[in-house]
Coordinates of C-alpha atoms in Angstrom, one line a residue:
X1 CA 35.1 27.0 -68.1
X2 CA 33.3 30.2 -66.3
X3 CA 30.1 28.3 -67.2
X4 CA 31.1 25.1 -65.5
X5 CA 32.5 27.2 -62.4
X6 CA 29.3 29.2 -61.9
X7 CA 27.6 25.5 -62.3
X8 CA 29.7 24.1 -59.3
X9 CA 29.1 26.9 -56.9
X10 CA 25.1 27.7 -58.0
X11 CA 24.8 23.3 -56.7
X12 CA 27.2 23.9 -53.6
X13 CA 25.0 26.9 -52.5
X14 CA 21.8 24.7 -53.4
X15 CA 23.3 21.5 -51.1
X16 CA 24.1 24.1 -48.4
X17 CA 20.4 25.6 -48.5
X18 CA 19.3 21.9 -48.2
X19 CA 21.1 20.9 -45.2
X20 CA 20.1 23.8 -43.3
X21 CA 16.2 23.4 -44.3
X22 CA 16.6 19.7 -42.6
X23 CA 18.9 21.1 -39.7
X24 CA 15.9 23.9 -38.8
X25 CA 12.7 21.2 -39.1
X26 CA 14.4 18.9 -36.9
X27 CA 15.3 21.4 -34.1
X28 CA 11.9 22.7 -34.5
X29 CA 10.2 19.5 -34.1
X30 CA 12.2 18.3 -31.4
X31 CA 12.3 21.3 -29.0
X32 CA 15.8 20.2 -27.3
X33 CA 17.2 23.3 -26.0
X34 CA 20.7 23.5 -26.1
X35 CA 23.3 21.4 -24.2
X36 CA 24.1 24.0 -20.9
X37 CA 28.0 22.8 -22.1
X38 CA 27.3 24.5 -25.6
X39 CA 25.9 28.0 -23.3
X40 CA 27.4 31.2 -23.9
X41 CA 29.3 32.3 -20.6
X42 CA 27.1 34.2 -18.6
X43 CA 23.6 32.6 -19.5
X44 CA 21.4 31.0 -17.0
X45 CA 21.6 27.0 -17.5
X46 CA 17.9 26.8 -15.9
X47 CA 15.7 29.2 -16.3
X48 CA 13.1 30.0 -12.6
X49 CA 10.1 29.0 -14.9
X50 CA 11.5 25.5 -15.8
X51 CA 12.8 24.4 -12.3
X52 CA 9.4 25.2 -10.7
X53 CA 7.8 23.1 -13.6
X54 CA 10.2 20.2 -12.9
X55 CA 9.2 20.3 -9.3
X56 CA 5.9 20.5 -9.6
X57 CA 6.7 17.3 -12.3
X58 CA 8.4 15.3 -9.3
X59 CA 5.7 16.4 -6.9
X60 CA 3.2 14.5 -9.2
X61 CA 5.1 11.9 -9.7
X62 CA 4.1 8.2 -8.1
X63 CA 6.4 7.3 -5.2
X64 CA 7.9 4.6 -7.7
X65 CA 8.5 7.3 -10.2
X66 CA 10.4 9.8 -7.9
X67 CA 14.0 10.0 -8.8
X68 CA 16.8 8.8 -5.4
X69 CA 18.1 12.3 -4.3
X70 CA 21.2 12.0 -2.9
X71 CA 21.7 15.4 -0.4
X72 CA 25.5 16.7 -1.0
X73 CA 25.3 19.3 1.9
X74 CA 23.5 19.0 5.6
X75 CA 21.7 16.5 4.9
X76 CA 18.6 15.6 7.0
X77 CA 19.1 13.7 10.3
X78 CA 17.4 10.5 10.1
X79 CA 14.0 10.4 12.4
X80 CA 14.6 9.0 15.5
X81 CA 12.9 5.1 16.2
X82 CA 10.5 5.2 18.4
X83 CA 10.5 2.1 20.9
X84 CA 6.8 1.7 21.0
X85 CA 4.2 1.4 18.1
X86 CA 1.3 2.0 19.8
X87 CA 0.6 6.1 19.8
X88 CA -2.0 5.4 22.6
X89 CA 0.2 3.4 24.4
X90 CA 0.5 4.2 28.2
X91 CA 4.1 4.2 28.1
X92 CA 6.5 4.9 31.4
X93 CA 6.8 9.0 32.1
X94 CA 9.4 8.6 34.9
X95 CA 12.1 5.8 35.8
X96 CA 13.6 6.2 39.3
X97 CA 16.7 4.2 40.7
X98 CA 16.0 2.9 43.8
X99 CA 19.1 2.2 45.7
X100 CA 18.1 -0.7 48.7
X101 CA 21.0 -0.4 51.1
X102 CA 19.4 -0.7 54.3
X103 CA 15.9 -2.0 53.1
X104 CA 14.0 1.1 52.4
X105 CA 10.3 0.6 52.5
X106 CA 8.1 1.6 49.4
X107 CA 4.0 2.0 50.1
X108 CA 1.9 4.5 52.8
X109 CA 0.1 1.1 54.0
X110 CA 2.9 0.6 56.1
X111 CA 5.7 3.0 55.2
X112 CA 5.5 6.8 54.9
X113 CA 9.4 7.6 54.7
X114 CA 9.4 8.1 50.7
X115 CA 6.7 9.8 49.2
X116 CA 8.5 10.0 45.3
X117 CA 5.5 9.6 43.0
X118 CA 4.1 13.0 41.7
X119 CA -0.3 13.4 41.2
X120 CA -1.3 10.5 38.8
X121 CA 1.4 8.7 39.2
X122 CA 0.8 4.9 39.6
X123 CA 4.0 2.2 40.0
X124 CA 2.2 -1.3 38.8
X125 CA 3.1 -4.1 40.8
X126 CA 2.1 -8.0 40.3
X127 CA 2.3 -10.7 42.9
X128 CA 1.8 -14.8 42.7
X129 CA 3.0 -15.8 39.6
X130 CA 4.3 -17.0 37.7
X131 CA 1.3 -18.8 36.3
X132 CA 0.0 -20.3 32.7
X133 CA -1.9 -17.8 30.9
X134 CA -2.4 -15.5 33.1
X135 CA 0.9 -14.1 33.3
X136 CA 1.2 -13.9 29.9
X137 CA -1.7 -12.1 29.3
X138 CA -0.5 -9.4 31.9
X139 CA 2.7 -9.2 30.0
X140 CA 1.3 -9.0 26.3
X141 CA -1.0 -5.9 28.1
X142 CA 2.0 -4.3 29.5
X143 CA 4.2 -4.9 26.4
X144 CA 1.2 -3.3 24.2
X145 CA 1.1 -0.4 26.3
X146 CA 4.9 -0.6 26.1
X147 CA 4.9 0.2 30.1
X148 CA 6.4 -1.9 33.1
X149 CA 6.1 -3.0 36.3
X150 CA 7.1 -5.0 39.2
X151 CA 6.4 -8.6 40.1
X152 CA 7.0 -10.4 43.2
X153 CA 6.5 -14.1 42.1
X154 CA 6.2 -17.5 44.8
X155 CA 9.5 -19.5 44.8
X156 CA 7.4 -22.3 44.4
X157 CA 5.6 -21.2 40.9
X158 CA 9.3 -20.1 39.5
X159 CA 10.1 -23.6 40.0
X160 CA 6.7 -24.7 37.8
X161 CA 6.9 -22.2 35.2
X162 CA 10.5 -20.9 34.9
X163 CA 10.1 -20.3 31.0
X164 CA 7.5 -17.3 32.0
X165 CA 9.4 -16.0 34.9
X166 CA 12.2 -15.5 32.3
X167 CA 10.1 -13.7 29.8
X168 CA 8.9 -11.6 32.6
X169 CA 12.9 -10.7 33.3
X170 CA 13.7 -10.6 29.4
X171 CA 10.8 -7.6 28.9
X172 CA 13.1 -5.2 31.2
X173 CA 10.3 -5.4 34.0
X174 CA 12.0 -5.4 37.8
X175 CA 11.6 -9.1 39.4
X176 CA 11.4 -9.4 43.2
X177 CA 10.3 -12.3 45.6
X178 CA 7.5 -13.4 47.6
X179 CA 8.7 -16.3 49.6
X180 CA 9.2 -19.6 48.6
X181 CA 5.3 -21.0 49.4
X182 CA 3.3 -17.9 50.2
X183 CA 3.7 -18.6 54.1
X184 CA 2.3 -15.8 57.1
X185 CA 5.7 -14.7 58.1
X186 CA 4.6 -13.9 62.0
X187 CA 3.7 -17.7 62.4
X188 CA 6.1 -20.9 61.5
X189 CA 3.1 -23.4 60.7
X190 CA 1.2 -23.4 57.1
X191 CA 0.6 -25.8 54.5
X192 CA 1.9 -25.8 51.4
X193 CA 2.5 -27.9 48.2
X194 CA 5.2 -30.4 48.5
X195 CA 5.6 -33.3 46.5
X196 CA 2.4 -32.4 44.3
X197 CA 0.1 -32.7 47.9
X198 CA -1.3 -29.7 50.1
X199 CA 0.8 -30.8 53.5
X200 CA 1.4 -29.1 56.8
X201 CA 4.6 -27.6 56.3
X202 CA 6.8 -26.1 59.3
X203 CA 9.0 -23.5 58.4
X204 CA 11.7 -20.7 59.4
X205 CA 10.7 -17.6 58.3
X206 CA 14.0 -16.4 57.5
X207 CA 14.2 -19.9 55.6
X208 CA 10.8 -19.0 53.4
X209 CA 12.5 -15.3 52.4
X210 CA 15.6 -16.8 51.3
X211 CA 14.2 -20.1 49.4
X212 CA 12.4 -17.8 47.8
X213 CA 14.8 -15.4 46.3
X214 CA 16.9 -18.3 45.2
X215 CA 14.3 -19.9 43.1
X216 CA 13.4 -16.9 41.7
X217 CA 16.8 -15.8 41.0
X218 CA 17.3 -19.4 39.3
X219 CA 14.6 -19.6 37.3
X220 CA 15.3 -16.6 36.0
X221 CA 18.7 -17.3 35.4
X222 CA 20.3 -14.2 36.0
X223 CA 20.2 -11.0 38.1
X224 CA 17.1 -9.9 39.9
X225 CA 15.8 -6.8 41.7
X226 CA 16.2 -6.9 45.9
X227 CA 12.7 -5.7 46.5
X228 CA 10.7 -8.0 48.6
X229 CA 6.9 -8.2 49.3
X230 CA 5.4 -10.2 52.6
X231 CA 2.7 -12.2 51.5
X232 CA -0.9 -10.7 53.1
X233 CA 1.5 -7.5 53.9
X234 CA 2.1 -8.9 57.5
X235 CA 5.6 -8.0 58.7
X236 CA 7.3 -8.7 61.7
X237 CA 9.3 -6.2 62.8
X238 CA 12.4 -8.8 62.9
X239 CA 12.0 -9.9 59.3
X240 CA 12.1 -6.0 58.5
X241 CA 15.3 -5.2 60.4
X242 CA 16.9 -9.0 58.7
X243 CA 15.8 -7.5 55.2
X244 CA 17.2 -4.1 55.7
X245 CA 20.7 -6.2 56.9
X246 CA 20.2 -8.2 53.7
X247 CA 20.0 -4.5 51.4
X248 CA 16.4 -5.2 50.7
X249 CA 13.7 -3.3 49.8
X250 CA 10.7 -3.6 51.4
X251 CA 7.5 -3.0 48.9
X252 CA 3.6 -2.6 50.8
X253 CA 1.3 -0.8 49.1
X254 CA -0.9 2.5 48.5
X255 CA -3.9 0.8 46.4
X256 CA -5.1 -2.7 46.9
X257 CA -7.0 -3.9 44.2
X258 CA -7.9 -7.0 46.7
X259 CA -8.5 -8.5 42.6
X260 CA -8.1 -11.7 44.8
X261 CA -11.7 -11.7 45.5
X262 CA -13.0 -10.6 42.3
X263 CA -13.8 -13.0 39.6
X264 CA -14.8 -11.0 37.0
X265 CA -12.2 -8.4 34.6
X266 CA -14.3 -4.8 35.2
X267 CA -14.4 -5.7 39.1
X268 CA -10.7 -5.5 39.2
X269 CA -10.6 -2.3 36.9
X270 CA -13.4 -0.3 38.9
X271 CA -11.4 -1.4 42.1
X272 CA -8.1 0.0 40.5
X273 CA -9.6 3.2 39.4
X274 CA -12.0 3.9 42.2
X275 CA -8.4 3.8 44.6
X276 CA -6.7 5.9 42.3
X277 CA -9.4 8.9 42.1
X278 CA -9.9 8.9 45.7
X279 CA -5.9 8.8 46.1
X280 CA -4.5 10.1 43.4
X281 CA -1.2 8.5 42.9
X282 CA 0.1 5.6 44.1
X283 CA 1.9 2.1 44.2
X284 CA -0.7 -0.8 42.9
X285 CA -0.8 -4.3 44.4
X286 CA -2.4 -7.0 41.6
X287 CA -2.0 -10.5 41.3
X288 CA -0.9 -12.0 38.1
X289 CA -1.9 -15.2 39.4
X290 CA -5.3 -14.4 39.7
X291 CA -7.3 -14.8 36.2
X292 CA -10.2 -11.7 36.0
X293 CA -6.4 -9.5 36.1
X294 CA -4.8 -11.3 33.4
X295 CA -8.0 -11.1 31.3
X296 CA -8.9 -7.4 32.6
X297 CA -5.1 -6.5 32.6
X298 CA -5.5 -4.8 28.9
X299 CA -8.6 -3.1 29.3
X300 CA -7.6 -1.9 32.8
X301 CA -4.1 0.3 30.9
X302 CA -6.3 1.2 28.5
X303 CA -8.4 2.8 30.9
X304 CA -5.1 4.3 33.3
X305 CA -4.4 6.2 29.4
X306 CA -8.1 7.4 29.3
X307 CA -7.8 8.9 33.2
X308 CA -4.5 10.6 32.4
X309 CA -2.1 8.2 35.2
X310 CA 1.2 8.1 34.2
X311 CA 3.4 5.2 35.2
X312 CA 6.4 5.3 37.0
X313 CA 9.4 2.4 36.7
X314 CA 11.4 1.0 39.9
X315 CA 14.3 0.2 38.6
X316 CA 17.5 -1.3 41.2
X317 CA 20.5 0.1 41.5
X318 CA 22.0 -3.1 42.2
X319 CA 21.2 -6.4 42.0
X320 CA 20.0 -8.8 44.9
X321 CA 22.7 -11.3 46.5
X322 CA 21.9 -14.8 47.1
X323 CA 23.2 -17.3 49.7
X324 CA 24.8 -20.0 48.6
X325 CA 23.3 -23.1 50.7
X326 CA 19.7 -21.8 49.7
X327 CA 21.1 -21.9 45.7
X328 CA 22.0 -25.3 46.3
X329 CA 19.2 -26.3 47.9
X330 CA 17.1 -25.1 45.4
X331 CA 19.5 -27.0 42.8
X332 CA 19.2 -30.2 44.3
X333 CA 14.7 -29.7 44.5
X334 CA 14.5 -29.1 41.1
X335 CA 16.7 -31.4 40.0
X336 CA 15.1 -34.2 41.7
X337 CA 16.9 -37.2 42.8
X338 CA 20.1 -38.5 41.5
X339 CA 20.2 -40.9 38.7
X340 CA 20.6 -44.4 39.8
X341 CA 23.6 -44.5 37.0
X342 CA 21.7 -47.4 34.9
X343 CA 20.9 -47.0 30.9
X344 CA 17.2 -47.1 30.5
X345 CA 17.6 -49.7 27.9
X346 CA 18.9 -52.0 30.9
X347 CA 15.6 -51.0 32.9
X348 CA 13.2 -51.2 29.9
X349 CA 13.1 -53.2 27.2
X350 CA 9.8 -54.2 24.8
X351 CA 9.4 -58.1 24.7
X352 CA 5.7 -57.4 23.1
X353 CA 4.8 -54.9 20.7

């Protein structure tokens, strides 16, 4: 019996040596530290030397390696967007609200009441259009430079190319008027386009202004700016007092690029910027109608960013009012005549095909 007894307990001490050999190796091999939940109170969980080395780990890690980290407290404010793309862009340093009761006038050529804009200051203004491809290229310019400007379009081209006047209103650039056919407001005889002919054309000036700001207003097809422009910049005093009734403003000019008269893109820029350094600030008259400024309109920002202008944005306080009979006579040009009522299957029908 003792021998079997000393037997049982030499091969239970044997087993036991056994499974602790095995229990040693495998820690050994596997360096696994112990679970922090298995810690003596007290201990550090996670040792200086170890969190460094797992940063350093996540700092070398590839983008699509690095582990989501949720922040639990103040977490980082998101960056703000930024509205424009282009780092070299020529943005817009200052917007002013111009407020139009009484028809203020805007440009030393003919007004010296508000002198607003600060050295290197320019406001960009664009008259004529709207017109095919040159209009757009103004606007891809301006929206590349993510700046703005005014325009002061003909009645007559809303009416041809409304689709561009509307993308000149949905860009957040201010839309004026120009008359309805471009007439010399201090005479009442011109010519002008009327039923697809050049034609002598006797007018009311008062008539042009307002014909004018209603086909702008419809083609664009909703609210536009009340800032006016007299075509060739002559105004009689009467039409001035009738536009400061109407809450108008009044825009002349400080720099006439005269881009008119220019056929090729680097005229119109050297014009531009000769003005400017010889002035220093100031409102700019151009003619998106005119093709060397829609094809020189990019290069010309690019250079107003190179000089160091800034531009400035005329925004309305308010709206411009229409009158009603001008609307409708508007609605009733563009529509054409009325329908004669008939199907065209009972005007037109194939007998030979």
């Amino acid at each position: 019996m003792r021998l079997a007894a000393i037997a049982s307990a030499l091969a239970i001490l044997l087993c036991a040596a056994v499974f602790g050999a095995i229990f040693l190796q495998r820690t050994s091999v596997s360096g696994a530290a112990p679970s922090p939940a298995l810690a003596a109170p007290g201990e550090d969980q996670a040792p200086a030397a170890a969190t460094n080395a797992r940063a350093e780990a996540l700092r070398a890690a590839s983008p699509a390696e690095q582990p989501i980290v949720v922040a639990q407290q103040q977490p980082t404010p998101a960056p703000v967007a930024s509205t424009c793309s282009n780092p070299n862009a020529l943005g817009i340093s200052r917007v002013v609200e111009i407020d139009t009761t009484g028809g203020p006038g805007f440009g030393f050529e003919h007004f010296k009441s508000h002198d607003f804009l600060r050295e290197g200051e320019v406001v960009l203004t664009f008259d004529d259009g709207p017109w095919p491809k040159n209009t757009p290229n103004v606007l891809a310019a301006l929206a590349a430079h993510c700046t703005k400007a005014i325009f002061f379009p003909i009645g007559l081209h809303a009416t041809y190319e409304p689709g561009i006047l509307k993308q000149v209103a949905a860009a957040g650039h201010a839309v004026g008027s120009h008359t309805w056919c471009h007439q010399d407001l201090s005479k009442t005889k011109g010519k002008c386009q009327i039923s697809g002919k050049t034609q002598a054309y006797d007018y009311d000036p008062k008539d042009e202004i307002e014909k004018g700001i209603s086909a702008v207003r419809w083609a664009v097809g909703g609210p536009t700016a009340p800032y006016f422009r007299f075509p060739a910049l002559r105004q009689p005093p009467e039409l001035v007092e009738y536009l400061g009734k109407r809450n108008i403003a009044i825009f002349s000019t400080d720099l006439d690029s005269f881009d008119f008269k220019m056929r090729k893109p680097e005229q119109v820029r050297q014009s531009v910027l000769a003005k400017l350094k010889k002035h220093g600030k100031g409102i700019v008259l151009l003619h998106d109608f005119q093709h060397a400024t829609g094809d020189g309109a990019m290069d010309l920002l690019n250079d107003l960013k190179a000089g160091g202008y800034k531009v400035v944005f005329m925004k309305p306080k308010f709206p411009v009012t229409t009158i009603a009979s001008y609307d409708e006579a508007i609605l009733k040009q563009v529509k054409g005549p009325v329908s004669d009522g008939r199907p065209t299957s009972s005007v037109v029908r194939t007998i030979n095909e």
